Coordinates of C-alpha atoms and ligand atoms in Angstrom, one line a residue:
M21 CA -42.3 44.0 24.2
A22 CA -38.5 44.2 24.5
G23 CA -38.3 41.8 27.9
L24 CA -41.2 39.4 25.9
S25 CA -38.8 38.9 22.4
D26 CA -35.8 38.6 25.0
A27 CA -38.1 35.4 26.4
A28 CA -38.7 34.1 23.3
S29 CA -35.3 34.1 22.1
A30 CA -34.0 32.6 25.2
T31 CA -36.4 29.5 24.4
Q32 CA -34.0 29.4 21.3
S33 CA -30.5 29.6 22.8
P34 CA -27.9 27.3 21.8
N35 CA -28.8 26.4 25.8
A36 CA -32.0 24.6 24.7
T37 CA -31.9 20.6 24.3
P38 CA -30.3 19.8 22.1
K39 CA -32.4 17.4 19.0
V40 CA -30.4 15.1 19.2
V41 CA -27.6 13.9 21.8
V42 CA -25.7 10.8 21.6
D43 CA -24.3 10.0 24.8
G44 CA -21.2 7.9 25.8
V45 CA -23.6 5.0 23.1
D46 CA -21.4 1.6 22.7
K47 CA -22.3 -0.9 20.8
V48 CA -20.6 -4.8 20.6
Y49 CA -22.1 -7.3 18.3
E50 CA -21.2 -11.0 19.8
S51 CA -21.8 -14.3 18.2
D52 CA -19.4 -17.6 19.2
R53 CA -16.6 -16.9 17.0
Q54 CA -16.4 -13.4 17.7
R55 CA -17.1 -9.6 19.1
V56 CA -17.4 -6.6 17.3
E57 CA -17.1 -2.9 19.0
A58 CA -18.6 -1.6 16.1
L59 CA -19.4 1.8 18.6
A60 CA -17.6 3.0 21.6
D61 CA -18.3 6.3 24.0
V62 CA -19.5 8.2 21.0
N63 CA -20.5 11.3 22.2
F64 CA -22.2 14.4 20.0
S65 CA -25.2 16.4 19.5
V66 CA -27.2 17.9 17.1
S67 CA -28.9 21.0 17.5
E68 CA -32.7 21.7 15.8
G69 CA -32.4 22.8 12.0
E70 CA -29.2 21.3 11.4
F71 CA -27.5 19.8 9.5
V72 CA -24.8 16.9 10.3
C73 CA -22.9 14.5 8.1
L74 CA -21.0 11.4 10.2
V75 CA -18.3 10.6 7.8
G76 CA -15.4 7.9 8.4
P77 CA -14.3 4.7 6.5
S78 CA -15.9 1.7 6.2
G79 CA -16.5 -0.4 9.0
C80 CA -16.4 2.6 11.3
G81 CA -19.9 1.8 12.4
K82 CA -21.8 4.5 10.2
T83 CA -25.1 2.2 9.5
T84 CA -24.9 1.1 12.9
L85 CA -24.7 4.8 14.5
F86 CA -27.6 5.7 12.2
R87 CA -29.9 2.5 12.5
T88 CA -29.2 3.0 16.6
I89 CA -30.4 6.6 16.5
A90 CA -33.4 5.2 13.7
G91 CA -34.3 3.0 17.2
L92 CA -33.6 0.1 14.9
E93 CA -30.5 -0.9 17.2
A94 CA -30.4 -0.7 20.6
P95 CA -26.7 0.6 21.6
T96 CA -25.0 -1.3 24.1
G97 CA -23.8 1.0 26.6
G98 CA -25.1 4.6 26.9
E99 CA -28.2 6.2 25.0
I100 CA -29.4 7.9 22.7
R101 CA -32.0 10.9 23.8
L102 CA -34.4 13.1 21.3
D103 CA -35.7 16.5 22.2
G104 CA -34.1 14.8 26.1
E105 CA -36.4 11.5 25.5
A106 CA -34.4 8.3 25.5
V107 CA -34.8 6.6 21.8
T108 CA -36.5 3.0 22.7
G109 CA -37.3 2.0 19.2
P110 CA -38.4 3.3 15.7
G111 CA -40.7 6.5 15.4
T112 CA -42.7 8.7 12.6
D113 CA -40.5 11.7 14.6
R114 CA -37.4 10.2 12.1
G115 CA -37.9 9.8 9.0
M116 CA -35.1 7.2 6.8
V117 CA -33.5 7.1 3.2
F118 CA -31.2 4.6 2.4
Q119 CA -28.8 4.1 -0.3
E120 CA -31.2 1.5 -1.7
Y121 CA -34.1 3.2 -2.0
G122 CA -36.0 1.1 -0.6
L123 CA -39.0 1.6 -2.9
F124 CA -42.0 -1.2 -3.2
P125 CA -41.8 -2.3 -6.9
W126 CA -45.3 -2.8 -7.2
R127 CA -46.6 0.5 -6.0
T128 CA -46.3 3.7 -8.1
V129 CA -44.4 7.1 -6.9
R130 CA -47.1 8.3 -5.5
E131 CA -48.5 5.1 -3.7
N132 CA -44.9 4.8 -2.6
V133 CA -44.9 8.7 -1.1
A134 CA -48.2 7.8 0.3
F135 CA -47.2 4.6 2.5
G136 CA -46.1 5.6 5.6
L137 CA -49.2 8.0 6.0
E138 CA -51.3 4.9 5.1
E139 CA -49.6 3.2 8.3
Q140 CA -50.5 6.6 10.5
G141 CA -54.1 6.2 9.3
V142 CA -53.9 9.6 7.7
D143 CA -57.6 10.5 5.5
G144 CA -57.9 9.9 2.0
A145 CA -58.2 13.6 1.2
E146 CA -55.2 14.7 3.5
R147 CA -53.1 12.0 2.7
A148 CA -54.1 12.6 -1.6
R149 CA -52.7 16.4 -0.5
R150 CA -49.6 16.0 1.1
V151 CA -48.6 13.2 -1.1
E152 CA -48.9 16.2 -4.0
E153 CA -47.1 18.4 -1.7
M154 CA -44.2 16.1 -1.2
L155 CA -44.1 15.5 -4.8
D156 CA -44.4 19.2 -5.3
L157 CA -41.2 19.5 -3.3
V158 CA -39.0 16.2 -4.8
G159 CA -39.9 17.6 -8.4
L160 CA -41.3 14.8 -9.4
G161 CA -45.5 15.9 -9.9
E162 CA -45.5 14.4 -13.0
F163 CA -44.2 10.9 -11.9
A164 CA -46.6 10.4 -10.1
D165 CA -48.2 7.5 -11.1
A166 CA -44.7 5.8 -12.8
Y167 CA -43.6 3.1 -11.4
P168 CA -39.8 2.7 -9.5
K169 CA -38.4 0.4 -12.5
E170 CA -39.2 3.4 -15.1
L171 CA -37.3 6.5 -12.9
S172 CA -33.4 6.3 -12.8
G173 CA -31.6 6.4 -9.7
G174 CA -32.0 9.8 -8.8
M175 CA -35.5 9.6 -9.4
K176 CA -35.8 6.9 -7.0
Q177 CA -34.3 8.6 -4.2
R178 CA -36.3 11.3 -4.6
V179 CA -38.9 9.2 -4.1
G180 CA -37.1 7.9 -1.1
I181 CA -36.9 11.5 0.4
A182 CA -40.1 12.6 -0.6
R183 CA -41.8 9.2 1.6
A184 CA -39.6 9.6 4.3
L185 CA -40.9 13.4 4.9
A186 CA -44.3 12.6 4.4
V187 CA -45.1 11.9 7.8
A188 CA -43.7 15.4 8.9
P189 CA -40.7 13.3 10.9
E190 CA -38.7 16.2 12.9
I191 CA -35.2 14.9 11.7
L192 CA -34.4 13.4 8.7
L193 CA -32.0 10.0 8.7
A194 CA -30.1 9.0 5.3
D195 CA -27.7 6.5 5.3
E196 CA -25.6 7.1 2.0
P197 CA -28.4 7.9 0.2
F198 CA -26.4 9.2 -3.0
G199 CA -24.0 6.3 -2.9
S200 CA -25.6 4.8 -6.2
V201 CA -25.9 7.4 -8.1
D202 CA -23.4 9.4 -10.7
A203 CA -21.9 12.7 -9.5
Q204 CA -23.6 15.0 -11.8
T205 CA -26.7 13.2 -10.2
R206 CA -25.7 13.3 -7.0
D207 CA -24.5 17.0 -7.3
M208 CA -28.1 17.8 -8.5
L209 CA -29.3 16.2 -5.5
H210 CA -27.3 17.8 -3.0
E211 CA -28.4 21.0 -4.4
E212 CA -32.6 19.6 -3.9
L213 CA -31.4 18.1 -0.4
L214 CA -30.2 21.8 0.8
R215 CA -33.5 23.4 -1.1
I216 CA -35.4 20.9 0.8
W217 CA -33.6 21.9 3.8
S218 CA -33.6 25.2 3.9
E219 CA -37.4 25.1 3.2
T220 CA -38.6 22.7 6.3
G221 CA -36.1 23.4 8.5
K222 CA -35.7 19.6 9.3
T223 CA -33.0 18.6 11.3
V224 CA -30.7 16.3 9.1
L225 CA -28.7 13.0 10.4
F226 CA -26.9 12.6 7.0
V227 CA -23.9 9.7 6.4
T228 CA -21.6 8.9 4.1
H229 CA -17.6 8.0 3.4
D230 CA -17.2 10.5 0.3
V231 CA -15.8 13.7 2.4
E232 CA -16.7 15.9 -0.5
E233 CA -20.2 15.1 0.0
A234 CA -20.1 16.0 4.1
V235 CA -18.2 19.6 3.6
K236 CA -20.5 20.3 0.5
L237 CA -23.9 19.6 2.8
S238 CA -23.1 20.1 6.5
D239 CA -23.1 22.5 9.5
R240 CA -20.8 20.8 11.2
V241 CA -19.0 16.6 10.0
V242 CA -18.5 14.2 12.3
V243 CA -15.4 12.4 11.5
M244 CA -15.5 8.6 12.8
A245 CA -12.8 6.4 13.1
A246 CA -12.8 2.1 12.8
D247 CA -12.1 -0.3 15.3
P248 CA -12.9 0.2 17.3
G249 CA -15.9 2.5 15.9
R250 CA -15.8 6.0 17.5
V251 CA -15.6 10.1 17.0
R252 CA -11.9 11.5 16.0
E253 CA -13.5 14.9 15.6
V254 CA -16.4 17.3 14.9
V255 CA -15.7 19.7 12.6
D256 CA -17.4 22.9 12.3
V257 CA -17.5 23.7 8.7
D258 CA -17.1 27.5 8.3
V259 CA -17.7 27.9 4.6
D260 CA -20.6 30.9 3.3
R261 CA -23.4 28.5 1.1
P262 CA -24.1 28.2 -1.1
R263 CA -20.4 25.8 -1.8
E264 CA -18.4 25.4 -4.7
R265 CA -15.0 23.5 -4.5
T266 CA -13.4 25.5 -5.8
D267 CA -14.0 27.8 -3.3
P268 CA -9.8 27.5 -1.2
A269 CA -11.7 27.0 2.3
F270 CA -13.9 24.3 0.8
A271 CA -10.7 22.5 -0.6
E272 CA -8.9 23.5 2.8
Y273 CA -11.9 21.6 4.8
V274 CA -11.7 18.7 2.3
D275 CA -8.5 17.6 3.3
R276 CA -8.4 18.7 7.0
V277 CA -11.2 15.7 7.7
R278 CA -9.3 13.7 4.9
G279 CA -6.1 13.9 6.7
L280 CA -8.2 12.9 9.9
I281 CA -9.8 9.8 8.9
G282 CA -5.7 9.4 7.2
E283 CA -6.7 9.6 3.5
Ligands
ADP557 P1 -20.0 1.5 8.0 O1 -21.2 2.0 7.7 O2 -19.6 2.6 8.8 O3 -19.9 0.7 6.8 P2 -21.0 -0.6 10.2 O4 -21.8 -0.4 11.0 O5 -21.8 -1.3 8.9 O6 -20.3 0.0 9.5 O7 -20.2 -1.9 10.3 C1 -19.5 -1.1 11.8 C2 -18.5 -2.9 12.2 O8 -19.6 -3.4 12.8 C3 -18.1 -3.7 11.0 O9 -16.5 -4.4 11.4 C4 -19.3 -4.1 10.9 O10 -18.4 -6.2 10.1 C5 -20.2 -4.9 12.1 N1 -21.2 -5.1 12.0 C6 -22.4 -4.0 11.7 N2 -23.5 -4.6 11.7 C7 -23.4 -6.0 12.2 C8 -23.9 -7.1 12.4 N3 -25.1 -7.0 12.5 N4 -23.6 -8.2 13.0 C9 -21.9 -8.1 13.3 N5 -21.6 -7.5 13.0 C10 -21.8 -6.2 12.5
MG558 MG1 -22.6 1.9 6.1

């Protein structure tokens, strides 16, 4: 029996294939007038179930990297691998959340959350069940029939998260999702996202320019620099959860990451 459990744990060892590998990724935007080196030899990997933040100043290539991992943009060099397979386009293994919500104004909350499931051809009863489950997960059950314009920014972002998770992606990709909400709402959304993460065990890649947000949320912070967009350092955040900004260890990480960015 001991042998069996050893074998089982071996398959989940840190040596297992990482969930996401960013392998020597370059991205050059070229036009007649200019050439922008948005990403230059970016390398890092993310384990299954890990919460990783990409942090860095405006223009350092965070969105470009996000879009490349999402499969919306092809790298000009290197590759992204998911479970060892090169990314060639978008897929339902990755759910996306954006700063601008991207909700359909003519659809109710329920219909917005159902969108990806409709695209996948999931039948009505199963679709309804999954939508209710997602609305419960983000605490919006009572607002199922509301339209986006009737919701606060924080609620819209929760709809965005529910919609991204409805199709059961393995990876959640978020690009500055809480950039448009006030500080108090952002704190609430952090708690909610961390709860969802621990309940679902998803791998999360979260882009932000907010260093405190990165230290609050992530297991590891990929610190980026601009011109060309590149990785400056990957920082392991070794602070007990739940994390409090008042914890001296928390403040130390914030200072360290800020120092790396040059803030
Ligand atoms: P961030 O999200 O960190 O602010 P971006 O990935 O949006 O950075 O941009 C990185 C660099 O690439 C910037 O210099 C930006 O102007 C440039 N860039 C981004 N998208 C394009 C594009 N579609 N065409 C040309 N340049 C772009
Ligand atoms: Mg961006």
